[in-house]
CSV table of C-alpha atoms in Angstrom, one decimal:
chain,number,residue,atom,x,y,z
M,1,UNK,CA,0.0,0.0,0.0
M,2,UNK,CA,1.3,3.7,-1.1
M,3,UNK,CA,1.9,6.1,1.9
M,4,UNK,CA,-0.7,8.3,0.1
M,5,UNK,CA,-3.2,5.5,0.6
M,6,UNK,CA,-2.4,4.5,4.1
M,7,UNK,CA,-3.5,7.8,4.7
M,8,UNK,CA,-6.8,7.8,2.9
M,9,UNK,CA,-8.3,4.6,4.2
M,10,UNK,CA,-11.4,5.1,2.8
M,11,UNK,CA,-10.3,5.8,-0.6
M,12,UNK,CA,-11.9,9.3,-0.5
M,13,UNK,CA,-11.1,10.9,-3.8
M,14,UNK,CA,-8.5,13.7,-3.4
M,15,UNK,CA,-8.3,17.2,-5.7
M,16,UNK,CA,-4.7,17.3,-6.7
M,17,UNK,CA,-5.8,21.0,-7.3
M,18,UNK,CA,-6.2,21.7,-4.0
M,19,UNK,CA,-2.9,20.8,-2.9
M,20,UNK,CA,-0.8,23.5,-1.5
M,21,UNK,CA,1.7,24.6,-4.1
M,22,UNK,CA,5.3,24.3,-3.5
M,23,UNK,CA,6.9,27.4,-2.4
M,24,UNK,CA,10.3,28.7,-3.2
M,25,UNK,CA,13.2,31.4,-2.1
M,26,UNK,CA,14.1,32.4,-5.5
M,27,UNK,CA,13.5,35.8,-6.5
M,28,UNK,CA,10.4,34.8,-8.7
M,29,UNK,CA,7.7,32.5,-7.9
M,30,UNK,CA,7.3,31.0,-10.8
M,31,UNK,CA,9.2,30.1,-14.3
M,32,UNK,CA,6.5,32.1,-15.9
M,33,UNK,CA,7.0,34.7,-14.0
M,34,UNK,CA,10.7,34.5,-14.6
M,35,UNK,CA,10.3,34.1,-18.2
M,36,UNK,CA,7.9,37.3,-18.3
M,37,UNK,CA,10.6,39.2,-16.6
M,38,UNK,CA,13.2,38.6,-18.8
M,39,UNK,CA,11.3,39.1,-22.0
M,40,UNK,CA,9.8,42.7,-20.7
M,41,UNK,CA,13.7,43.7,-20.2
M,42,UNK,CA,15.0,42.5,-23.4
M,43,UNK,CA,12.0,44.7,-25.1
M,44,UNK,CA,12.8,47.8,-23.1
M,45,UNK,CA,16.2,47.5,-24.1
M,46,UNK,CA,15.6,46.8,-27.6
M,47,UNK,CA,12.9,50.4,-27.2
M,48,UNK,CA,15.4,52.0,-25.5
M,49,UNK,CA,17.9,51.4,-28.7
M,50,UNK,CA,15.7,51.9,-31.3
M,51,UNK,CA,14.6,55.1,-29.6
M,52,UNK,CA,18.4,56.3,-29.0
M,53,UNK,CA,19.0,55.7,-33.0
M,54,UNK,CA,15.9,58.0,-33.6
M,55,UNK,CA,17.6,60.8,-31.0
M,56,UNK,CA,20.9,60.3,-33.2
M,57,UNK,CA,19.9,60.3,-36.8
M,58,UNK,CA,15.9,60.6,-37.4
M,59,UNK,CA,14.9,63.7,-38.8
M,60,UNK,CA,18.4,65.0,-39.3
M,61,UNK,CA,18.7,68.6,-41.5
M,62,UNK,CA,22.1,67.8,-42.5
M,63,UNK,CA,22.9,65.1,-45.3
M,64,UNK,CA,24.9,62.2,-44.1
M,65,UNK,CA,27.5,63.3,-47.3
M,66,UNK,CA,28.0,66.8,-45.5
M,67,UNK,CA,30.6,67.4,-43.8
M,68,UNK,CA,28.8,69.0,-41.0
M,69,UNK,CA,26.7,65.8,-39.9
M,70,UNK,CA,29.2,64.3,-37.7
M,71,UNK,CA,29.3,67.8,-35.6
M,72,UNK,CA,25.4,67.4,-35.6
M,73,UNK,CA,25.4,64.0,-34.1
M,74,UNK,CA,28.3,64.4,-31.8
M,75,UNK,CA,26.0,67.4,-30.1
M,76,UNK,CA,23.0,65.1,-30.1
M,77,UNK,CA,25.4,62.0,-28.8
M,78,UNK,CA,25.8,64.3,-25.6
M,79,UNK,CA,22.3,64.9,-25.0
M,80,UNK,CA,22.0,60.7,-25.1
M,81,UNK,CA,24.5,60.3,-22.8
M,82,UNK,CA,23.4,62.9,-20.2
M,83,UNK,CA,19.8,61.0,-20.5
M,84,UNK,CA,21.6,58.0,-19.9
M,85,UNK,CA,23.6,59.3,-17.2
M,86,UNK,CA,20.1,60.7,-15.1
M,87,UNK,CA,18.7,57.5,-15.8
M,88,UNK,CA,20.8,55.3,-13.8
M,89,UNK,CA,21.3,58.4,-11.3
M,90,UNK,CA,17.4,58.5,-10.4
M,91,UNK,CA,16.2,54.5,-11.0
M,92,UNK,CA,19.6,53.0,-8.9
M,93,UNK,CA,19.4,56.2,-6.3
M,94,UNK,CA,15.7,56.1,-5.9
M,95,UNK,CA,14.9,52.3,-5.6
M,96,UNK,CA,17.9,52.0,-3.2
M,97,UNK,CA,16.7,55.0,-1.3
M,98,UNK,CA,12.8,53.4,-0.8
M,99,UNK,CA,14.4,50.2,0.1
M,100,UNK,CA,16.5,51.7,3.1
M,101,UNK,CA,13.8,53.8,4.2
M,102,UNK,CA,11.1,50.6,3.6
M,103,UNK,CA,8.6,52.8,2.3
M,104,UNK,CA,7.9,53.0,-1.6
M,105,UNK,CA,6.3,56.5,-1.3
M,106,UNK,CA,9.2,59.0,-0.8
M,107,UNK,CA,12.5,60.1,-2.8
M,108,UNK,CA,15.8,60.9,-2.4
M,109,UNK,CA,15.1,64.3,-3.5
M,110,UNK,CA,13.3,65.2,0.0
M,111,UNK,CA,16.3,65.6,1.2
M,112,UNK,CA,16.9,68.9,-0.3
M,113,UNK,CA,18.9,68.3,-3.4
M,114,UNK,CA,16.5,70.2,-5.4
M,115,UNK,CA,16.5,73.3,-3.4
M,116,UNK,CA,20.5,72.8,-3.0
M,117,UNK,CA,20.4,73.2,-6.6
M,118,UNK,CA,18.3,76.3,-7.3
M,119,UNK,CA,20.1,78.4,-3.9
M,120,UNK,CA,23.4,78.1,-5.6
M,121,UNK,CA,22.1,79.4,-8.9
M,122,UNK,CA,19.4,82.2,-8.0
M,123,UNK,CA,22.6,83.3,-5.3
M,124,UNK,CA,25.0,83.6,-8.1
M,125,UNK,CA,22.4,85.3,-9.9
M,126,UNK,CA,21.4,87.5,-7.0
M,127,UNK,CA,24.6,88.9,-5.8
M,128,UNK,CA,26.8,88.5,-9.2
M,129,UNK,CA,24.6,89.3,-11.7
M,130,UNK,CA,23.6,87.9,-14.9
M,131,UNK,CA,26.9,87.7,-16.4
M,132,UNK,CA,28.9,86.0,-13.7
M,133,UNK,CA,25.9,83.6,-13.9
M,134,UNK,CA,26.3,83.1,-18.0
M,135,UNK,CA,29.8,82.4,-17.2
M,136,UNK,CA,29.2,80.3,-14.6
M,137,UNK,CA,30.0,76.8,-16.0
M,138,UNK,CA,32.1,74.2,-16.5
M,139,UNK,CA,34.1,72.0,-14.5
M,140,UNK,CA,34.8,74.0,-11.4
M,141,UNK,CA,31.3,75.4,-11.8
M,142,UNK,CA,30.2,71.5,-11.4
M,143,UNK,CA,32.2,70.6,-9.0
M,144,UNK,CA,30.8,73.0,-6.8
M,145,UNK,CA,27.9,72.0,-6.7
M,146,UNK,CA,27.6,68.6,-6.8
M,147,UNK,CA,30.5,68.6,-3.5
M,148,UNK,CA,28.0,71.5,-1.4
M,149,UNK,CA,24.8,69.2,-2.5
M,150,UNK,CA,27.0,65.9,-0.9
M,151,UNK,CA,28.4,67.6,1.8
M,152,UNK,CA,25.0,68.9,3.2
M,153,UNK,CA,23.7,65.0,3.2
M,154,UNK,CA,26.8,63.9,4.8
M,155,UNK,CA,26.1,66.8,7.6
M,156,UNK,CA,23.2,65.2,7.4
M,157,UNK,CA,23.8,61.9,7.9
M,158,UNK,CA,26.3,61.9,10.6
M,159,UNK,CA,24.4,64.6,13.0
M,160,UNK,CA,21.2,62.8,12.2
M,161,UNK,CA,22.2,59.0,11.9
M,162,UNK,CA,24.9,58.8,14.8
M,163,UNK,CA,23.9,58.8,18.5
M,164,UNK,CA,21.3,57.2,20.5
M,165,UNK,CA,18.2,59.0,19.0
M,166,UNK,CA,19.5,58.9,15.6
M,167,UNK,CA,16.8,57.7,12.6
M,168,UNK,CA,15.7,57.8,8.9
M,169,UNK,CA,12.5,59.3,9.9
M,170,UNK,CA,14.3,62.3,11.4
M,171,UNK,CA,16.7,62.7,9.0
M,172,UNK,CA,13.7,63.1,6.3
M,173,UNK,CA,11.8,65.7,8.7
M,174,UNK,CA,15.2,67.7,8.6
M,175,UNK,CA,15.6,67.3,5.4
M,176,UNK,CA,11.9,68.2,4.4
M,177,UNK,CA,12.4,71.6,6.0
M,178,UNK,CA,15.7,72.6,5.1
M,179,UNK,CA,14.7,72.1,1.5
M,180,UNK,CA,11.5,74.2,2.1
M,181,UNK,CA,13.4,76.7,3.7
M,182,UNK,CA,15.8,77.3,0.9
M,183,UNK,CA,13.0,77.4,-1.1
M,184,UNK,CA,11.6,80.3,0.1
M,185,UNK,CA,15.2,82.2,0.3
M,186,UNK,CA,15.3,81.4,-3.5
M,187,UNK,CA,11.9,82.6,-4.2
M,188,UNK,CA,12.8,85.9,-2.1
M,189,UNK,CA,16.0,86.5,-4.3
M,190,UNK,CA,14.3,85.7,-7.4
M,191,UNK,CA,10.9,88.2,-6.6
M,192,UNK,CA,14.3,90.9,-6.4
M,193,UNK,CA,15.6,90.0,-9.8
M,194,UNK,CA,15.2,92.2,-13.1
M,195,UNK,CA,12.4,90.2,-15.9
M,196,UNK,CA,15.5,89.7,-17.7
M,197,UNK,CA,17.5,88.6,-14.9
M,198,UNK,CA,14.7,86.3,-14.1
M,199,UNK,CA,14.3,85.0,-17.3
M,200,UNK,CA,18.3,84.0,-17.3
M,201,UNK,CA,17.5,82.6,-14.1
M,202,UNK,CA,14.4,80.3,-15.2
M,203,UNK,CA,15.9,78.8,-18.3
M,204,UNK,CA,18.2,77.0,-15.6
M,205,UNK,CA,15.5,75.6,-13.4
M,206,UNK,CA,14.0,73.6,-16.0
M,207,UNK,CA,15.5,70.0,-15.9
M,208,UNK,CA,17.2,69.3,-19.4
M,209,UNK,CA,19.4,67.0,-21.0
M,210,UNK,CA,20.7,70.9,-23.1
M,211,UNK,CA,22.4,71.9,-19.7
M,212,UNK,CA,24.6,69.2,-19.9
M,213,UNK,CA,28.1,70.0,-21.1
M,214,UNK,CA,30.7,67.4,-22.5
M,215,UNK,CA,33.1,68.5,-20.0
M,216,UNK,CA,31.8,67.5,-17.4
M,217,UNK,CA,31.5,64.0,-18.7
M,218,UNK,CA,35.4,62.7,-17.7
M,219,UNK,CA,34.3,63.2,-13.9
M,220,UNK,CA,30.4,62.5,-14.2
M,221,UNK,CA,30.8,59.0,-15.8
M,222,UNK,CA,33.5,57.5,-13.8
M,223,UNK,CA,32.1,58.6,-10.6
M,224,UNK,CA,28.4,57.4,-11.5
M,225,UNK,CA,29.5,53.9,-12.7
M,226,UNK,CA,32.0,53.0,-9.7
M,227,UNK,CA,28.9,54.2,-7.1
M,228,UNK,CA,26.3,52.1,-9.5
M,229,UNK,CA,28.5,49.2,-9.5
M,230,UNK,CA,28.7,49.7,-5.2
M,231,UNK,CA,25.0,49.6,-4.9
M,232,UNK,CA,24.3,46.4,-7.1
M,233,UNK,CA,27.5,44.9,-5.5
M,234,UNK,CA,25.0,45.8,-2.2
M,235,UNK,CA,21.6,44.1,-3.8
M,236,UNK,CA,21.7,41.3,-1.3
M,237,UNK,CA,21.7,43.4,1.5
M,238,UNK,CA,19.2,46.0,0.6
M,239,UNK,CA,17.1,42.9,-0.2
M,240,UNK,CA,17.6,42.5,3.9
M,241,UNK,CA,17.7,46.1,4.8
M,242,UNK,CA,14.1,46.5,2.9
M,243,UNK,CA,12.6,44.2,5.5
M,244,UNK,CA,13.0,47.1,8.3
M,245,UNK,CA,15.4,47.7,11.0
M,246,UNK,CA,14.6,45.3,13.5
M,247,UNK,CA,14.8,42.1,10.9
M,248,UNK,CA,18.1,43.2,9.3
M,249,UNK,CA,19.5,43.4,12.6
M,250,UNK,CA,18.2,40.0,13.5
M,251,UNK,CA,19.5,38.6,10.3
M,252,UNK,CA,22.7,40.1,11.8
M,253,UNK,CA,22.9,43.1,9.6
M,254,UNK,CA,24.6,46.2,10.7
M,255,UNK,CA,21.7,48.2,10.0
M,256,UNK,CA,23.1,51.9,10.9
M,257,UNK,CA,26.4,51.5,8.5
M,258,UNK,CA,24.5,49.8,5.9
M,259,UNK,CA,22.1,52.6,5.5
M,260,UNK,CA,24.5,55.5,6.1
M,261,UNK,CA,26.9,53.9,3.0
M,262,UNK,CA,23.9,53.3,0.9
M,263,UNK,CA,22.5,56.5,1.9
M,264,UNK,CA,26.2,58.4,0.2
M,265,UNK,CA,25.9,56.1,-2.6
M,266,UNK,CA,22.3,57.8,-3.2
M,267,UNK,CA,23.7,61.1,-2.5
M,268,UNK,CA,26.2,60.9,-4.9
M,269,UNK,CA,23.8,60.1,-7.4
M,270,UNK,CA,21.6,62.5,-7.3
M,271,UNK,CA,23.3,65.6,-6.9
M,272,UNK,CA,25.6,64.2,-10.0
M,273,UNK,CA,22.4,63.7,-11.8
M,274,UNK,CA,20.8,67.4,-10.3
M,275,UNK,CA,24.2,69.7,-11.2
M,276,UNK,CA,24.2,67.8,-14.6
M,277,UNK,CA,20.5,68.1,-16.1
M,278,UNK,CA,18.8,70.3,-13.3
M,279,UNK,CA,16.1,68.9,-10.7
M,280,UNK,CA,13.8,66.2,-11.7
M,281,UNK,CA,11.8,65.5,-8.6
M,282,UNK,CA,9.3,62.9,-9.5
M,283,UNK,CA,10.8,61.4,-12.2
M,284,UNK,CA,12.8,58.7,-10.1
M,285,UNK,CA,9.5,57.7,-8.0
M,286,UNK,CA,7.6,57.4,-11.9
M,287,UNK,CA,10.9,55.1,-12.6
M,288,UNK,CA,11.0,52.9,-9.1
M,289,UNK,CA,6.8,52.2,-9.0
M,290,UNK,CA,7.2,50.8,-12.6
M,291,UNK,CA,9.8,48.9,-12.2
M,292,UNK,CA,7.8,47.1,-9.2
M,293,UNK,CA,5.2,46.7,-11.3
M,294,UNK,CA,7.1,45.3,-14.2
M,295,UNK,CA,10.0,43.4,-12.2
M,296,UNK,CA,7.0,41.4,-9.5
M,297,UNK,CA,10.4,40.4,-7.2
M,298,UNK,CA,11.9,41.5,-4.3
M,299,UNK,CA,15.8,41.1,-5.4
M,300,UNK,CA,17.5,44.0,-6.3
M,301,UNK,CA,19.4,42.3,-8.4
M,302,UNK,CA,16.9,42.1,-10.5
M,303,UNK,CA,14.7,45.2,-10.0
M,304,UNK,CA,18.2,47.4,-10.4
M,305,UNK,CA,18.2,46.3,-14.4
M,306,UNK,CA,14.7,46.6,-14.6
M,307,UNK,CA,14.4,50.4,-13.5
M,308,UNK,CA,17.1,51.6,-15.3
M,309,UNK,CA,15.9,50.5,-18.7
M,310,UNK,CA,12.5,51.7,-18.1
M,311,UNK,CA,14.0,54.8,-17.2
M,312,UNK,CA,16.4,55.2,-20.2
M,313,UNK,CA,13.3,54.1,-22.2
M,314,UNK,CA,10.9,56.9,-20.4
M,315,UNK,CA,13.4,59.5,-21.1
M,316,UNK,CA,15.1,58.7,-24.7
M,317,UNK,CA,11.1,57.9,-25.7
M,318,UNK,CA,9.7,61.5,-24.6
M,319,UNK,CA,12.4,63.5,-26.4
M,320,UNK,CA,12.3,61.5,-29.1
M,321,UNK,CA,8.1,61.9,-29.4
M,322,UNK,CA,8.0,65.5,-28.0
M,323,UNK,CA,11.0,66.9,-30.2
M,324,UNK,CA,10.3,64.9,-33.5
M,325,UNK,CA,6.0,64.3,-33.1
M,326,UNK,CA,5.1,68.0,-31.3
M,327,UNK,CA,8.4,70.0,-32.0
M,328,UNK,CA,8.5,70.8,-28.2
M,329,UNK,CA,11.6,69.7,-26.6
M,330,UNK,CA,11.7,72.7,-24.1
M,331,UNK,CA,8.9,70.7,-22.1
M,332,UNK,CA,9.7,67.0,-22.1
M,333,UNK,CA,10.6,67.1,-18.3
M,334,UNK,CA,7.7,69.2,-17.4
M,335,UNK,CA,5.4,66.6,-18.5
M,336,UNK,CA,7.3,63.8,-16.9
M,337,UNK,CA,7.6,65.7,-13.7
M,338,UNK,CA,4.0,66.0,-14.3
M,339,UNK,CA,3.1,62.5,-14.9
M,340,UNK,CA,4.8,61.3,-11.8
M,341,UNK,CA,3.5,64.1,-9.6
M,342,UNK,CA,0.0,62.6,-10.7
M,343,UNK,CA,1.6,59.3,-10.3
M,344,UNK,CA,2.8,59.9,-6.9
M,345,UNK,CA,-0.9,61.2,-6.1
M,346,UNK,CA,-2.6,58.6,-7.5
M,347,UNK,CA,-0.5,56.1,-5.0
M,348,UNK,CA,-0.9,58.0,-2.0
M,349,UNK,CA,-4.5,58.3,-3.0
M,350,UNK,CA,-5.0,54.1,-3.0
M,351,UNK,CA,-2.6,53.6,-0.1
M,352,UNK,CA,-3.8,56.4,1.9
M,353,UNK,CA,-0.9,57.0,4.0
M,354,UNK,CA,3.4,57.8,3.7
């Protein structure tokens, strides 16, 4: 007799259906859902090439036999790589950020790098005037900004994250209300300002991929791809730190250094991505709650890839349809800032809390 019917001595009909299903550690729970993964990734890739060709060569005035086409696609060459550049900088900063903080609602850019960003240039503007603030750019320019928007997290980090009444939740508050309060000494300065000064002024604020200068490209691109490389080198333990302080540090995690070295890694990111292309608040939380959505894991390792193309893919995409479809480049990250504002209300709409 079978040891399933020794125990079903009355030879009771059994629904294999109703079995309980095997369950598993891997990061998906299923083949399917393995398979699905991989195939959505391979077509955002293959979008997000197609869609970078487009950028390069589609609608080109210049012939390919002038001499003059090379120049033309060497400028738009920069713009690509500046997209590509904020792309990684938002999805990798933002997803690592919501995982450390175990909440899927806020970004890294509560903690000021926004307002950071538009002090230094409504200052320059302010006390300077407009042509110090033409002039102010390149390398030193970039520098500047990115080390004064790293340096305030770090303040941040190790006055807010050290001690025996150190937390995240603090360190957000602070940063919440530093940001706002530079905000309001920008919007001061820039109520002061001449219309043509204020004009000068505005055409800055604006998040594009045209700020971005070459130059700053031979310390933007190392920097970004050794503190990329740390944070999926750290997947395995954001996949623990995600599961909240008190069940990292039972799974013996050093929960406080873990999150302050993520936390620098994030910091770094953004403000390279913020002094490059400007501020693009909601366009990392659009990236990380699609990549949920697509990736359906928990492992960064897997969810890492999966934001990044669909961020390359969001922004290569809406230059190439709102430069080549409506002729309106100027606006592409106002309408993605737009979508993921209503994006982010929409979510805290359903979920009904931060």
């Amino acid at each position: 007799m079978s040891d399933l019917a020794s125990r079903n001595p009355l030879n009771i009909e059994i629904d294999s259906s109703r079995r309980p299903k095997k369950r598993s550690a891997r990061a998906f729970r299923t083949k399917k859902e393995e398979k699905r993964y991989w195939i959505l990734l391979i077509t955002l890739i293959v979008l997000g090439v197609f869609a970078s060709v487009g950028l390069l060569i589609y609608n080109n005035p210049v012939p390919v036999s002038s001499p003059s086409f090379i120049p033309v696609v060497t400028r738009r060459v920069v713009a690509l790589v500046s997209m590509l550049i904020a792309a990684i900088c938002q999805s990798l900063s933002t997803v690592a950020f919501q995982s450390i903080t175990n909440n899927r609602i806020i970004t890294p850019s509560l903690l000021g790098f926004d307002a950071i960003y538009s002090t230094i240039h409504t200052s320059n503007i302010f006390f300077l005037g407009a042509t110090v603030f033409v002039n102010f750019s390149g390398v030193d320019s970039f520098l500047y900004q990115v080390a004064a928007m790293v340096i305030m997290c770090l303040i941040l980090y190790g006055w807010l994250l050290s001690g025996k009444y150190g937390n995240l939740q603090l360190l957000l508050l602070v940063g919440i209300i530093i940001g706002t309060g530079l905000r309001s000494v920008s919007s001061f300065m820039r109520r002061l300002l001449a219309p043509s000064e204020f004009d000068i002024l505005q055409a800055r604020m604006f998040a594009s991929v045209n700020n971005a200068d070459s130059a700053y490209f031979p310390i933007a691109i190392p920097i970004v791809i050794i503190a990329a490389i740390l944070l999926l080198a750290n997947a395995k333990r954001l996949n623990v730190l995600s599961l909240g302080k008190d069940v990292s540090t039972s799974l013996g995690t050093k929960h406080q250094s873990s999150v302050i070295y993520t936390l620098v890694l994030v910091s770094i990111l953004m403000a390279i991505s913020t002094a490059l292309v400007g501020p693009l608040t909601f366009y990392g939380f659009l990236v990380a709650i699609l990549s949920y959505q697509a990736a359906q894991t928990y492992d960064h390792r897997y969810v890492f890839p999966m934001a990044l193309a669909i961020g390359f893919v969001i922004l290569t995409g809406a230059y190439f349809v709102m430069n080549h479809v409506f002729n309106a480049q100027g606006v592409v990250s106002i309408i993605i800032e737009l979508v993921g504002g209503l994006t982010f209300l929409i979510v805290i709409l359903r979920k009904g809390s931060l």
